[in-house]
């Protein structure tokens, strides 16, 4: 058959070769690992949720995976190079991580609700493209100082509800672990009962948002507020502070002044409320006056439980309370006056009823005490009266 007009005659011999090349380039993606689910192919998302059966990260994750989610497993310990396919002792993983990269394209790793208690140094070696890491809702007790090494692209780190059981030692380890993360933008530390913010977190140069809600922060000191400032053209980070037990003493003055000058940097500033002293309990923090934040006597750092309320405010509250009590008393007296006739009638009826009752008691007492109305003694049982002439 003659070729159609305009169709190149040399395509015929090249067509089989082009098909072979296309078949070689379009090889099928690696299968999903055991106990995992792949959504839209391994390049999109791979989810592993197998309960307590999964005790270490899967070794056969496709190398072209972009998103890996493991939820509800029992990983307990993330050893060095845990995602490089090593064994439980980590020797094979370290050797493989030293010789090559296991998951070069992985950008998001979610490890929530996995009962992780320990993260060793270099646990995420072999993940050079990782940009988002979520370790929330794990009972972390130990964290290696180099746990996040080898993550130059990490921009989001979520540790919400994960640090409450570790104590001060875990907070110190977190300071060391955050030090190399210069590209970090988002840091989640909510729900960790933190009494202070990690200093390394405040010094991350490109940090855009720090979530510190639901902690035990009594306030922020001048050093912490200075660490939140940025030099040059770098934007200052946003800070979320709601649901913290703020202590509204004299030590809170720097924080109050900073908030009023940079309210846009704390989106939930209107939700901040005082937890102590009792006189200011549940008062909106931004509604307070700096002059009214006073320290207790002999408590220069403002950490005492009792802090004086501003004199004029205290006097005004006492005056208002007295006026309310006076109004209530006046209303009560007015009610008594308007119902004086009814009250008198009620009192007279009550007195007459009491008198009738007492007269009845007195009458019954007199009847019972009269000896003439005493009953005759009963004859002894078994004694029979016989006549003299009965002859018995």
Tab-separated table of C-alpha atoms in Angstrom:
chain	number	residue	atom	x	y	z
A	1	UNK	CA	0.000	0.000	0.000
A	2	UNK	CA	1.380	3.385	-0.934
A	3	UNK	CA	1.965	5.812	1.942
A	4	UNK	CA	-0.411	8.647	2.397
A	5	UNK	CA	0.488	12.054	1.199
A	6	UNK	CA	2.559	13.947	3.800
A	7	UNK	CA	3.517	10.805	5.804
A	8	UNK	CA	7.326	10.215	6.061
A	9	UNK	CA	8.361	6.968	4.455
A	10	UNK	CA	11.259	6.380	6.968
A	11	UNK	CA	8.926	5.969	10.028
A	12	UNK	CA	8.133	2.397	9.096
A	13	UNK	CA	11.535	0.837	9.927
A	14	UNK	CA	12.009	3.023	13.085
A	15	UNK	CA	8.653	2.209	14.666
A	16	UNK	CA	9.656	-1.142	16.319
A	17	UNK	CA	12.770	0.463	17.839
A	18	UNK	CA	10.759	3.361	19.267
A	19	UNK	CA	8.325	0.939	20.848
A	20	UNK	CA	11.161	-0.979	22.526
A	21	UNK	CA	12.657	2.230	23.914
A	22	UNK	CA	9.251	3.355	25.238
A	23	UNK	CA	8.715	-0.010	26.923
A	24	UNK	CA	12.122	0.167	28.581
A	25	UNK	CA	11.526	3.698	29.889
A	26	UNK	CA	8.027	2.950	31.204
A	27	UNK	CA	8.921	0.059	33.482
A	28	UNK	CA	6.250	-0.657	36.161
A	29	UNK	CA	6.755	0.896	39.573
A	30	UNK	CA	7.925	-1.235	42.478
A	31	UNK	CA	5.116	-3.036	44.315
A	32	UNK	CA	3.789	-1.853	47.648
A	33	UNK	CA	5.566	-3.197	50.757
A	34	UNK	CA	3.919	-5.847	52.870
A	35	UNK	CA	1.350	-4.493	55.378
A	36	UNK	CA	1.164	-1.148	53.534
A	37	UNK	CA	-1.185	0.545	51.094
A	38	UNK	CA	-0.199	2.630	48.080
A	39	UNK	CA	-2.502	5.426	46.917
A	40	UNK	CA	-2.036	6.656	43.355
A	41	UNK	CA	1.197	4.706	43.086
A	42	UNK	CA	4.230	4.769	45.366
A	43	UNK	CA	5.260	8.140	43.984
A	44	UNK	CA	2.220	9.769	45.601
A	45	UNK	CA	1.615	8.227	48.999
A	46	UNK	CA	2.355	5.014	50.843
A	47	UNK	CA	0.455	4.298	54.076
A	48	UNK	CA	1.324	1.591	56.589
A	49	UNK	CA	-1.089	1.048	59.469
A	50	UNK	CA	-0.887	-2.439	60.866
A	51	UNK	CA	-1.153	-2.056	64.606
A	52	UNK	CA	1.380	-3.775	66.844
A	53	UNK	CA	2.516	-6.140	64.058
A	54	UNK	CA	4.789	-3.526	62.487
A	55	UNK	CA	7.745	-3.080	64.868
A	56	UNK	CA	10.191	-1.416	62.480
A	57	UNK	CA	9.867	0.643	59.303
A	58	UNK	CA	9.302	-1.498	56.189
A	59	UNK	CA	12.516	-2.319	54.333
A	60	UNK	CA	11.014	-2.653	50.865
A	61	UNK	CA	9.699	0.898	50.441
A	62	UNK	CA	9.956	1.826	46.741
A	63	UNK	CA	12.912	4.155	46.182
A	64	UNK	CA	10.733	6.572	44.230
A	65	UNK	CA	8.236	7.061	47.102
A	66	UNK	CA	7.449	10.687	47.883
A	67	UNK	CA	5.118	10.433	50.924
A	68	UNK	CA	5.306	7.770	53.619
A	69	UNK	CA	2.757	7.485	56.427
A	70	UNK	CA	2.976	4.949	59.260
A	71	UNK	CA	0.157	5.233	61.802
A	72	UNK	CA	-0.832	2.964	64.684
A	73	UNK	CA	2.248	0.712	64.659
A	74	UNK	CA	4.518	-0.260	67.559
A	75	UNK	CA	7.889	1.047	66.422
A	76	UNK	CA	9.085	1.911	69.970
A	77	UNK	CA	12.679	2.745	68.916
A	78	UNK	CA	13.854	4.473	65.741
A	79	UNK	CA	17.422	3.294	65.322
A	80	UNK	CA	20.148	4.896	63.244
A	81	UNK	CA	19.279	4.973	59.524
A	82	UNK	CA	15.939	3.321	60.321
A	83	UNK	CA	14.619	4.085	56.829
A	84	UNK	CA	17.716	2.843	55.013
A	85	UNK	CA	16.561	-0.770	55.196
A	86	UNK	CA	18.826	-1.921	58.050
A	87	UNK	CA	18.293	-4.665	60.586
A	88	UNK	CA	17.259	-4.268	64.189
A	89	UNK	CA	20.821	-3.592	65.341
A	90	UNK	CA	21.304	-0.856	62.768
A	91	UNK	CA	24.658	-2.188	61.434
A	92	UNK	CA	23.409	-2.948	57.954
A	93	UNK	CA	21.508	0.345	57.873
A	94	UNK	CA	24.602	2.372	58.735
A	95	UNK	CA	26.629	0.616	56.085
A	96	UNK	CA	23.978	1.232	53.430
A	97	UNK	CA	23.534	4.849	54.463
A	98	UNK	CA	27.262	5.394	54.182
A	99	UNK	CA	27.365	3.905	50.680
A	100	UNK	CA	24.244	5.440	49.168
A	101	UNK	CA	20.835	7.034	49.684
A	102	UNK	CA	17.889	4.685	50.258
A	103	UNK	CA	14.925	7.035	49.640
A	104	UNK	CA	16.276	10.033	47.720
A	105	UNK	CA	12.848	11.408	46.713
A	106	UNK	CA	10.945	11.089	50.009
A	107	UNK	CA	9.670	14.553	50.991
A	108	UNK	CA	7.016	13.838	53.678
A	109	UNK	CA	7.233	11.346	56.547
A	110	UNK	CA	4.374	10.973	59.040
A	111	UNK	CA	4.940	8.736	62.073
A	112	UNK	CA	2.061	9.611	64.423
A	113	UNK	CA	0.557	7.270	67.061
A	114	UNK	CA	3.339	4.678	66.767
A	115	UNK	CA	4.366	4.344	70.436
A	116	UNK	CA	7.830	5.707	69.633
A	117	UNK	CA	9.769	6.189	72.878
A	118	UNK	CA	13.309	6.724	71.584
A	119	UNK	CA	14.856	8.321	68.501
A	120	UNK	CA	18.542	7.550	68.109
A	121	UNK	CA	21.207	9.684	66.475
A	122	UNK	CA	20.947	9.610	62.682
A	123	UNK	CA	17.534	7.927	62.699
A	124	UNK	CA	16.628	9.725	59.459
A	125	UNK	CA	19.895	9.261	57.585
A	126	UNK	CA	19.360	8.526	53.922
A	127	UNK	CA	16.477	10.992	53.477
A	128	UNK	CA	18.150	14.042	51.910
A	129	UNK	CA	14.928	15.426	50.359
A	130	UNK	CA	12.762	15.154	53.490
A	131	UNK	CA	10.890	18.447	53.968
A	132	UNK	CA	8.126	17.499	56.447
A	133	UNK	CA	8.463	15.221	59.481
A	134	UNK	CA	5.610	14.498	61.918
A	135	UNK	CA	6.330	12.658	65.177
A	136	UNK	CA	3.221	13.864	67.023
A	137	UNK	CA	1.335	11.750	69.563
A	138	UNK	CA	4.256	9.510	70.509
A	139	UNK	CA	5.433	9.025	74.138
A	140	UNK	CA	9.011	10.166	73.510
A	141	UNK	CA	11.356	9.661	76.458
A	142	UNK	CA	14.767	9.970	74.796
A	143	UNK	CA	16.000	11.928	71.795
A	144	UNK	CA	19.491	11.808	70.377
A	145	UNK	CA	21.329	15.094	70.036
A	146	UNK	CA	21.947	14.228	66.364
A	147	UNK	CA	18.525	12.709	65.741
A	148	UNK	CA	17.764	15.165	62.900
A	149	UNK	CA	21.166	15.232	61.259
A	150	UNK	CA	21.355	14.815	57.509
A	151	UNK	CA	18.065	16.651	56.890
A	152	UNK	CA	19.174	19.803	55.062
A	153	UNK	CA	15.775	20.323	53.411
A	154	UNK	CA	13.591	19.882	56.510
A	155	UNK	CA	11.093	22.749	56.723
A	156	UNK	CA	8.323	21.366	58.932
A	157	UNK	CA	8.787	19.448	62.197
A	158	UNK	CA	5.748	18.465	64.265
A	159	UNK	CA	6.283	17.238	67.837
A	160	UNK	CA	2.805	17.928	69.226
A	161	UNK	CA	1.814	15.851	72.266
A	162	UNK	CA	5.118	13.981	72.167
A	163	UNK	CA	7.441	15.497	74.806
A	164	UNK	CA	5.389	15.507	78.014
A	165	UNK	CA	6.950	12.332	79.436
A	166	UNK	CA	10.591	13.138	78.794
A	167	UNK	CA	11.150	15.821	81.423
A	168	UNK	CA	13.972	18.393	81.447
A	169	UNK	CA	16.490	15.955	79.945
A	170	UNK	CA	14.376	15.560	76.816
A	171	UNK	CA	14.017	19.332	76.485
A	172	UNK	CA	17.810	19.722	76.647
A	173	UNK	CA	18.235	17.018	74.003
A	174	UNK	CA	15.693	18.791	71.799
A	175	UNK	CA	17.782	21.961	71.997
A	176	UNK	CA	20.763	20.055	70.618
A	177	UNK	CA	18.721	18.207	67.976
A	178	UNK	CA	17.213	21.414	66.559
A	179	UNK	CA	20.568	23.161	66.174
A	180	UNK	CA	21.394	21.941	62.612
A	181	UNK	CA	17.916	22.664	61.176
A	182	UNK	CA	18.652	26.063	59.638
A	183	UNK	CA	15.928	25.694	56.987
A	184	UNK	CA	13.161	24.961	59.480
A	185	UNK	CA	9.996	27.030	58.866
A	186	UNK	CA	7.286	25.381	60.970
A	187	UNK	CA	7.746	23.860	64.423
A	188	UNK	CA	4.870	22.297	66.391
A	189	UNK	CA	5.335	21.900	70.164
A	190	UNK	CA	1.744	22.071	71.415
A	191	UNK	CA	0.447	19.905	74.252
A	192	UNK	CA	3.855	19.081	75.772
A	193	UNK	CA	3.607	20.655	79.266
A	194	UNK	CA	6.645	22.820	78.500
A	195	UNK	CA	7.534	25.357	81.185
A	196	UNK	CA	9.904	27.135	78.779
A	197	UNK	CA	10.510	27.226	75.051
A	198	UNK	CA	13.633	25.541	73.637
A	199	UNK	CA	16.211	28.238	73.017
A	200	UNK	CA	17.372	26.561	69.799
A	201	UNK	CA	13.823	26.754	68.429
A	202	UNK	CA	13.695	30.509	68.960
A	203	UNK	CA	17.038	30.984	67.191
A	204	UNK	CA	16.181	29.165	63.947
A	205	UNK	CA	16.921	31.902	61.384
A	206	UNK	CA	14.117	31.074	58.927
A	207	UNK	CA	11.454	29.990	61.410
A	208	UNK	CA	8.033	31.290	60.340
A	209	UNK	CA	5.707	29.786	62.958
A	210	UNK	CA	6.135	28.213	66.389
A	211	UNK	CA	3.096	26.467	67.873
A	212	UNK	CA	3.404	26.487	71.682
A	213	UNK	CA	-0.255	26.106	72.651
A	214	UNK	CA	-1.483	23.875	75.476
A	215	UNK	CA	1.729	23.979	77.466
A	216	UNK	CA	2.699	25.096	80.986
A	217	UNK	CA	4.217	28.442	79.999
A	218	UNK	CA	3.785	31.053	82.729
A	219	UNK	CA	5.110	33.730	80.394
A	220	UNK	CA	8.068	34.725	78.215
A	221	UNK	CA	11.099	36.498	79.608
A	222	UNK	CA	13.087	39.312	78.002
A	223	UNK	CA	15.728	36.879	76.675
A	224	UNK	CA	13.107	34.767	74.910
A	225	UNK	CA	11.451	37.845	73.420
A	226	UNK	CA	14.804	39.098	72.117
A	227	UNK	CA	15.492	35.702	70.542
A	228	UNK	CA	12.275	36.036	68.538
A	229	UNK	CA	13.540	39.180	66.805
A	230	UNK	CA	15.328	38.943	63.430
A	231	UNK	CA	17.995	41.106	61.884
A	232	UNK	CA	18.047	42.144	58.250
A	233	UNK	CA	15.273	41.190	55.852
A	234	UNK	CA	14.293	37.915	57.533
A	235	UNK	CA	10.663	37.986	58.757
A	236	UNK	CA	10.029	37.462	62.453
A	237	UNK	CA	8.222	34.211	63.332
A	238	UNK	CA	4.594	33.952	64.391
A	239	UNK	CA	3.927	32.510	67.834
A	240	UNK	CA	0.847	30.616	69.030
A	241	UNK	CA	0.444	30.831	72.824
A	242	UNK	CA	-3.215	30.097	73.632
A	243	UNK	CA	-4.179	27.821	76.530
A	244	UNK	CA	-1.094	28.478	78.645
A	245	UNK	CA	-1.386	29.302	82.399
A	246	UNK	CA	-0.003	32.838	82.298
A	247	UNK	CA	1.146	34.300	85.607
A	248	UNK	CA	0.098	37.942	85.515
A	249	UNK	CA	2.672	39.447	87.850
A	250	UNK	CA	5.363	42.041	87.321
A	251	UNK	CA	7.400	39.514	85.307
A	252	UNK	CA	4.676	39.590	82.637
A	253	UNK	CA	5.209	43.277	81.843
A	254	UNK	CA	7.772	42.681	79.029
A	255	UNK	CA	5.449	40.161	77.369
A	256	UNK	CA	2.467	42.521	77.611
A	257	UNK	CA	4.436	45.397	76.089
A	258	UNK	CA	5.778	43.146	73.321
A	259	UNK	CA	2.295	41.855	72.479
A	260	UNK	CA	0.861	45.357	72.158
A	261	UNK	CA	3.636	46.324	69.757
A	262	UNK	CA	3.484	43.115	67.698
A	263	UNK	CA	-0.053	41.757	68.022
A	264	UNK	CA	-0.017	40.454	64.440
A	265	UNK	CA	2.800	38.070	65.360
A	266	UNK	CA	0.601	36.273	67.900
A	267	UNK	CA	-2.634	35.386	66.030
A	268	UNK	CA	-4.287	34.039	69.185
A	269	UNK	CA	-3.293	36.942	71.452
A	270	UNK	CA	-6.953	37.664	72.287
A	271	UNK	CA	-7.267	34.173	73.740
A	272	UNK	CA	-4.490	34.646	76.297
A	273	UNK	CA	-5.835	34.695	79.863
A	274	UNK	CA	-4.389	34.885	83.341
A	275	UNK	CA	-4.213	31.771	85.497
A	276	UNK	CA	-2.833	33.555	88.580
A	277	UNK	CA	-3.144	35.419	90.882
A	278	UNK	CA	-6.678	34.629	91.996
A	279	UNK	CA	-7.709	38.273	91.704
A	280	UNK	CA	-6.937	38.216	87.967
A	281	UNK	CA	-8.023	34.674	87.196
A	282	UNK	CA	-9.427	34.272	83.665
A	283	UNK	CA	-8.901	37.946	82.859
A	284	UNK	CA	-7.897	38.649	79.216
A	285	UNK	CA	-4.177	39.328	79.235
A	286	UNK	CA	-4.336	42.159	76.701
A	287	UNK	CA	-6.930	44.013	78.817
A	288	UNK	CA	-4.510	44.447	81.717
A	289	UNK	CA	-2.550	47.578	82.512
A	290	UNK	CA	1.221	47.300	82.896
A	291	UNK	CA	1.111	49.472	86.004
A	292	UNK	CA	-1.413	47.098	87.540
A	293	UNK	CA	0.896	44.055	87.253
A	294	UNK	CA	2.540	44.200	90.666
A	295	UNK	CA	4.783	41.756	92.451
A	296	UNK	CA	4.045	40.420	95.874
A	297	UNK	CA	6.162	41.895	98.657
A	298	UNK	CA	9.609	40.298	98.704
A	299	UNK	CA	9.057	38.708	95.280
A	300	UNK	CA	11.015	40.784	92.829
A	301	UNK	CA	10.921	38.291	89.955
A	302	UNK	CA	7.132	38.044	89.969
A	303	UNK	CA	7.011	34.290	90.536
A	304	UNK	CA	4.925	34.364	93.690
A	305	UNK	CA	1.380	33.126	93.742
A	306	UNK	CA	-0.133	36.301	95.141
A	307	UNK	CA	0.258	39.522	93.196
A	308	UNK	CA	-1.431	42.752	94.227
A	309	UNK	CA	-4.236	43.995	92.110
A	310	UNK	CA	-4.107	47.674	91.230
A	311	UNK	CA	-5.406	49.783	94.137
A	312	UNK	CA	-8.101	51.750	92.265
A	313	UNK	CA	-9.446	48.595	90.627
A	314	UNK	CA	-9.623	46.777	93.956
A	315	UNK	CA	-11.394	49.677	95.624
A	316	UNK	CA	-13.867	49.947	92.759
A	317	UNK	CA	-14.697	46.261	93.022
A	318	UNK	CA	-15.317	46.522	96.773
A	319	UNK	CA	-17.517	49.601	96.293
A	320	UNK	CA	-19.551	47.841	93.606
A	321	UNK	CA	-19.968	44.759	95.824
A	322	UNK	CA	-21.160	46.944	98.717
A	323	UNK	CA	-23.680	48.721	96.510
A	324	UNK	CA	-25.090	45.402	95.338
A	325	UNK	CA	-25.507	44.169	98.914
A	326	UNK	CA	-27.184	47.450	99.930
A	327	UNK	CA	-29.617	47.198	97.021
A	328	UNK	CA	-30.516	43.620	97.950
A	329	UNK	CA	-31.143	44.663	101.578
A	330	UNK	CA	-33.305	47.602	100.503
A	331	UNK	CA	-35.439	45.391	98.297
A	332	UNK	CA	-35.894	42.916	101.152
A	333	UNK	CA	-37.012	45.649	103.550
A	334	UNK	CA	-39.424	47.031	100.964
A	335	UNK	CA	-40.988	43.609	100.510
A	336	UNK	CA	-41.441	43.268	104.264
A	337	UNK	CA	-43.059	46.692	104.496
A	338	UNK	CA	-45.514	46.096	101.652
A	339	UNK	CA	-46.590	42.792	103.175
A	340	UNK	CA	-46.721	43.916	106.786
A	341	UNK	CA	-50.478	43.236	107.188
A	342	UNK	CA	-50.203	39.780	105.703
A	343	UNK	CA	-47.191	39.069	107.913
A	344	UNK	CA	-49.053	40.218	110.989
A	345	UNK	CA	-52.030	38.015	110.086
A	346	UNK	CA	-49.740	35.066	109.514
A	347	UNK	CA	-47.994	35.606	112.830
A	348	UNK	CA	-51.352	35.846	114.685
A	349	UNK	CA	-52.611	32.624	113.097
A	350	UNK	CA	-49.366	30.906	113.923
A	351	UNK	CA	-49.561	32.053	117.566
A	352	UNK	CA	-53.167	30.849	117.901
A	353	UNK	CA	-52.320	27.493	116.385
A	354	UNK	CA	-49.457	27.078	118.822
A	355	UNK	CA	-51.696	28.038	121.767
A	356	UNK	CA	-54.391	25.502	120.754
A	357	UNK	CA	-51.752	22.828	120.421
A	358	UNK	CA	-50.313	23.558	123.843
A	359	UNK	CA	-53.782	23.598	125.462
A	360	UNK	CA	-54.483	20.177	123.998
A	361	UNK	CA	-51.229	18.826	125.402
A	362	UNK	CA	-52.041	20.337	128.812
A	363	UNK	CA	-55.552	18.805	128.888
A	364	UNK	CA	-54.287	15.328	128.078
A	365	UNK	CA	-51.587	15.658	130.729
A	366	UNK	CA	-54.188	16.546	133.405
A	367	UNK	CA	-56.406	13.622	132.399
A	368	UNK	CA	-53.533	11.195	132.576
A	369	UNK	CA	-52.407	12.521	135.986
A	370	UNK	CA	-55.887	12.195	137.715
A	371	UNK	CA	-55.680	9.210	140.213
A	372	UNK	CA	-59.422	8.631	140.036
A	373	UNK	CA	-59.088	7.684	136.387
A	374	UNK	CA	-56.331	5.163	137.135
A	375	UNK	CA	-57.340	1.626	136.028
A	376	UNK	CA	-57.937	-1.168	138.721
A	377	UNK	CA	-55.067	-3.623	139.147
A	378	UNK	CA	-55.632	-6.904	137.350
A	379	UNK	CA	-56.117	-10.167	139.335
A	380	UNK	CA	-53.116	-12.497	139.388
A	381	UNK	CA	-53.282	-15.231	136.818
A	382	UNK	CA	-54.448	-18.668	138.153
A	383	UNK	CA	-55.983	-17.360	141.377
A	384	UNK	CA	-59.664	-18.274	141.582
A	385	UNK	CA	-62.159	-16.781	144.137
A	386	UNK	CA	-64.108	-19.533	146.039
A	387	UNK	CA	-67.089	-19.218	148.334
A	388	UNK	CA	-66.858	-20.434	151.964
A	389	UNK	CA	-69.544	-22.990	151.497
A	390	UNK	CA	-68.320	-24.563	148.405
A	391	UNK	CA	-66.755	-27.489	150.293
A	392	UNK	CA	-63.905	-27.765	147.860
